[in-house]
Tab-separated table of C-alpha atoms in Angstrom:
chain	number	residue	atom	x	y	z
A	1	GLY	CA	31.018	73.708	-165.480
A	2	LYS	CA	34.463	75.244	-165.089
A	3	ALA	CA	36.023	71.825	-164.448
A	4	LEU	CA	34.396	70.403	-167.587
A	5	PHE	CA	35.490	73.423	-169.623
A	6	ASP	CA	39.052	73.016	-168.349
A	7	ARG	CA	39.240	69.342	-169.311
A	8	LEU	CA	37.808	70.034	-172.783
A	9	ALA	CA	40.016	73.084	-173.304
A	10	GLY	CA	43.042	71.130	-172.116
A	11	ALA	CA	42.423	68.258	-174.504
A	12	ILE	CA	41.530	70.473	-177.479
A	13	GLY	CA	44.362	72.873	-176.705
A	14	LEU	CA	46.960	70.108	-176.611
A	15	ALA	CA	45.663	68.680	-179.886
A	16	LEU	CA	45.821	72.067	-181.607
A	17	ILE	CA	49.247	73.060	-180.340
A	18	SER	CA	50.944	69.658	-180.657
A	19	PRO	CA	52.993	70.778	-183.721
A	20	LEU	CA	54.080	73.884	-181.782
A	21	LEU	CA	55.012	71.736	-178.785
A	22	ALA	CA	57.173	69.516	-181.000
A	23	ALA	CA	58.859	72.494	-182.694
A	24	THR	CA	59.542	74.162	-179.336
A	25	ALA	CA	61.000	70.972	-177.889
A	26	LEU	CA	63.324	70.648	-180.895
A	27	ALA	CA	64.454	74.284	-180.609
A	28	ILE	CA	65.284	73.838	-176.915
A	29	ARG	CA	67.201	70.639	-177.627
A	30	LEU	CA	69.272	72.304	-180.368
A	31	ASP	CA	69.923	75.488	-178.389
A	32	SER	CA	71.318	74.181	-175.109
A	33	PRO	CA	72.197	70.866	-173.477
A	34	GLY	CA	69.754	69.433	-170.976
A	35	PRO	CA	66.133	68.319	-170.714
A	36	VAL	CA	63.346	69.878	-172.765
A	37	PHE	CA	60.951	70.152	-169.833
A	38	TYR	CA	61.405	71.782	-166.451
A	39	THR	CA	59.323	70.719	-163.469
A	40	GLN	CA	58.848	72.599	-160.248
A	41	THR	CA	56.779	72.163	-157.101
A	42	ARG	CA	54.037	74.797	-156.932
A	43	VAL	CA	51.160	75.374	-154.542
A	44	GLY	CA	47.694	74.496	-155.815
A	45	GLN	CA	44.140	74.706	-154.543
A	46	ASP	CA	43.803	74.680	-150.743
A	47	GLY	CA	47.589	74.796	-150.410
A	48	LYS	CA	48.204	71.347	-151.914
A	49	PRO	CA	51.560	71.039	-153.681
A	50	PHE	CA	51.762	69.713	-157.232
A	51	THR	CA	54.374	69.370	-159.956
A	52	MET	CA	54.040	72.075	-162.606
A	53	TRP	CA	55.411	71.533	-166.113
A	54	LYS	CA	57.134	74.149	-168.248
A	55	PHE	CA	59.457	74.204	-171.219
A	56	ARG	CA	62.993	74.798	-169.960
A	57	SER	CA	63.995	78.391	-170.643
A	58	MET	CA	67.141	78.525	-168.489
A	59	ARG	CA	70.434	76.705	-168.571
A	60	VAL	CA	70.804	73.564	-166.474
A	61	GLY	CA	71.669	74.349	-162.854
A	62	ALA	CA	69.992	77.771	-162.920
A	63	GLU	CA	68.244	77.253	-159.556
A	64	ALA	CA	71.582	76.820	-157.812
A	65	GLU	CA	72.629	80.263	-159.093
A	66	ALA	CA	69.511	82.049	-157.815
A	67	ALA	CA	71.034	83.110	-154.474
A	68	THR	CA	73.826	85.040	-156.221
A	69	LEU	CA	71.278	87.088	-158.208
A	70	MET	CA	68.937	88.101	-155.363
A	71	GLN	CA	70.485	91.566	-155.213
A	72	TYR	CA	69.182	92.196	-158.734
A	73	ASN	CA	65.569	91.293	-157.931
A	74	GLU	CA	63.218	93.803	-159.610
A	75	LYS	CA	60.043	92.776	-157.746
A	76	ASP	CA	58.825	93.551	-154.276
A	77	GLY	CA	57.280	90.941	-152.002
A	78	PRO	CA	58.410	87.305	-151.865
A	79	VAL	CA	58.792	86.803	-155.651
A	80	PHE	CA	61.962	87.007	-157.763
A	81	LYS	CA	61.934	88.657	-161.180
A	82	MET	CA	64.867	89.865	-163.236
A	83	HIS	CA	64.288	91.194	-166.742
A	84	ASP	CA	67.751	90.417	-168.155
A	85	ASP	CA	68.365	87.220	-166.208
A	86	PRO	CA	71.717	85.824	-167.429
A	87	ARG	CA	70.543	82.259	-166.802
A	88	VAL	CA	67.943	82.443	-169.588
A	89	THR	CA	68.981	80.770	-172.843
A	90	ARG	CA	68.673	82.335	-176.306
A	91	VAL	CA	65.614	80.234	-177.158
A	92	GLY	CA	64.355	80.727	-173.614
A	93	ARG	CA	64.133	84.499	-174.129
A	94	PHE	CA	61.881	83.988	-177.136
A	95	LEU	CA	59.751	81.441	-175.279
A	96	ARG	CA	59.292	83.762	-172.318
A	97	ALA	CA	58.505	86.805	-174.473
A	98	HIS	CA	55.670	84.876	-176.122
A	99	SER	CA	54.736	82.852	-172.974
A	100	LEU	CA	55.401	79.629	-174.920
A	101	ASP	CA	57.281	78.166	-171.956
A	102	GLU	CA	53.891	77.869	-170.200
A	103	LEU	CA	52.273	75.607	-172.833
A	104	PRO	CA	53.094	72.272	-171.105
A	105	GLN	CA	50.784	73.375	-168.270
A	106	PHE	CA	47.908	72.154	-170.423
A	107	PHE	CA	49.008	68.727	-169.137
A	108	ASN	CA	48.459	70.020	-165.589
A	109	VAL	CA	44.987	71.172	-166.662
A	110	LEU	CA	44.207	67.721	-168.057
A	111	MET	CA	45.330	66.144	-164.779
A	112	GLY	CA	42.963	68.418	-162.857
A	113	GLN	CA	45.750	70.264	-161.016
A	114	MET	CA	45.309	73.576	-162.806
A	115	SER	CA	42.639	75.567	-164.587
A	116	VAL	CA	42.984	77.468	-167.851
A	117	VAL	CA	42.160	80.713	-165.990
A	118	GLY	CA	43.024	81.347	-162.365
A	119	PRO	CA	45.725	82.867	-160.146
A	120	ARG	CA	49.221	81.867	-161.189
A	121	PRO	CA	50.577	79.096	-158.909
A	122	GLY	CA	53.126	80.310	-156.399
A	123	LEU	CA	56.226	78.638	-155.045
A	124	PRO	CA	55.978	77.123	-151.540
A	125	SER	CA	58.471	79.722	-150.279
A	126	GLU	CA	56.242	82.526	-151.598
A	127	CYS	CA	52.958	81.119	-150.329
A	128	SER	CA	54.316	80.521	-146.842
A	129	SER	CA	54.595	84.294	-146.372
A	130	TYR	CA	51.054	85.142	-147.543
A	131	ASN	CA	48.817	87.051	-145.178
A	132	TYR	CA	45.148	86.118	-144.783
A	133	TYR	CA	44.036	88.296	-147.701
A	134	GLN	CA	46.721	86.931	-150.067
A	135	ALA	CA	46.060	83.331	-149.036
A	136	TYR	CA	42.521	83.697	-150.394
A	137	ARG	CA	43.966	83.154	-153.882
A	138	LEU	CA	44.664	79.533	-152.877
A	139	SER	CA	40.937	78.815	-152.581
A	140	CYS	CA	40.692	77.861	-156.272
A	141	LYS	CA	42.803	75.998	-158.792
A	142	PRO	CA	45.723	78.010	-160.134
A	143	GLY	CA	45.594	78.949	-163.792
A	144	ILE	CA	47.732	79.135	-166.899
A	145	THR	CA	46.576	82.711	-167.362
A	146	SER	CA	45.033	85.346	-165.111
A	147	TYR	CA	44.082	89.002	-164.740
A	148	TRP	CA	47.717	89.756	-163.857
A	149	GLN	CA	49.004	87.848	-166.885
A	150	VAL	CA	47.124	90.042	-169.367
A	151	GLN	CA	48.076	93.434	-167.914
A	152	PRO	CA	50.215	95.401	-170.415
A	153	ASP	CA	52.447	96.570	-167.539
A	154	ARG	CA	52.468	93.309	-165.605
A	155	ASP	CA	56.229	93.351	-165.002
A	156	THR	CA	56.006	96.704	-163.202
A	157	ILE	CA	52.936	95.836	-161.128
A	158	SER	CA	53.642	95.628	-157.402
A	159	PHE	CA	53.186	92.371	-155.515
A	160	ASP	CA	50.220	93.815	-153.598
A	161	GLU	CA	48.507	94.869	-156.833
A	162	TRP	CA	49.126	91.400	-158.303
A	163	MET	CA	47.446	89.832	-155.275
A	164	ARG	CA	44.569	92.336	-155.528
A	165	LEU	CA	43.970	91.336	-159.159
A	166	ASP	CA	43.854	87.660	-158.185
A	167	VAL	CA	41.361	88.294	-155.388
A	168	LEU	CA	39.300	90.446	-157.773
A	169	TYR	CA	39.150	87.510	-160.179
A	170	LEU	CA	37.979	85.165	-157.416
A	171	ARG	CA	35.213	87.544	-156.433
A	172	THR	CA	33.975	88.234	-159.983
A	173	ARG	CA	34.779	85.020	-161.873
A	174	SER	CA	32.330	83.647	-164.381
A	175	PHE	CA	32.392	81.780	-167.663
A	176	LEU	CA	32.315	85.088	-169.585
A	177	THR	CA	35.154	86.478	-167.454
A	178	ASP	CA	37.265	83.412	-168.253
A	179	LEU	CA	36.556	83.767	-171.977
A	180	ARG	CA	37.508	87.449	-171.878
A	181	ILE	CA	40.808	86.677	-170.119
A	182	ILE	CA	41.568	83.902	-172.619
A	183	PHE	CA	41.052	86.278	-175.560
A	184	GLN	CA	43.152	88.952	-173.840
A	185	THR	CA	45.883	86.346	-173.318
A	186	VAL	CA	46.028	85.651	-177.052
A	187	PHE	CA	46.679	89.354	-177.721
A	188	ALA	CA	49.220	89.524	-174.891
A	189	VAL	CA	51.119	86.605	-176.456
A	190	LEU	CA	51.045	88.278	-179.882
A	191	ARG	CA	52.400	91.491	-178.324
A	192	ALA	CA	55.270	89.465	-176.815
A	193	GLN	CA	54.866	91.195	-173.472
A	194	GLY	CA	56.236	88.286	-171.421
A	195	CYS	CA	59.504	88.449	-169.540
């Protein structure tokens, strides 16, 4: 049932947001040189890698600059997060605040690589350091949105708490839980609580 819901939601979602996708692509193109989309290898269900799609929110070559910014990392654990990341473009800041950079992941949902709701997909370098408890989050398809994504203080939540929320979702997931998270995501986007 969840797989069918994901395919339907992916198709309907892409149809509904197609004007927004076009407008976002144009804004990125006008704001900074480089491609509209950004692809990255992420870890999916059962540890299988896949290519995740996002709208580009950073300048070209941003990954090569990551090592020089590690000292400014604001997160614990194996993830990197920096609130005022200098690599983020002007349009990119708006996209991230409203989570619009994540919209192309509906294509990943259509391809069966992601779910609408599920743990956010980690980078291979992050997942390789998971302990047994944290690795449990890889037992289902990663999602566009999750329990962590809709927390009002998500950028201050510790890595361990983030993992706990993902495991909680896996242990309590249901169709109604997914619907509740989807509705909460809409309000989170409207509050512009992304980073």
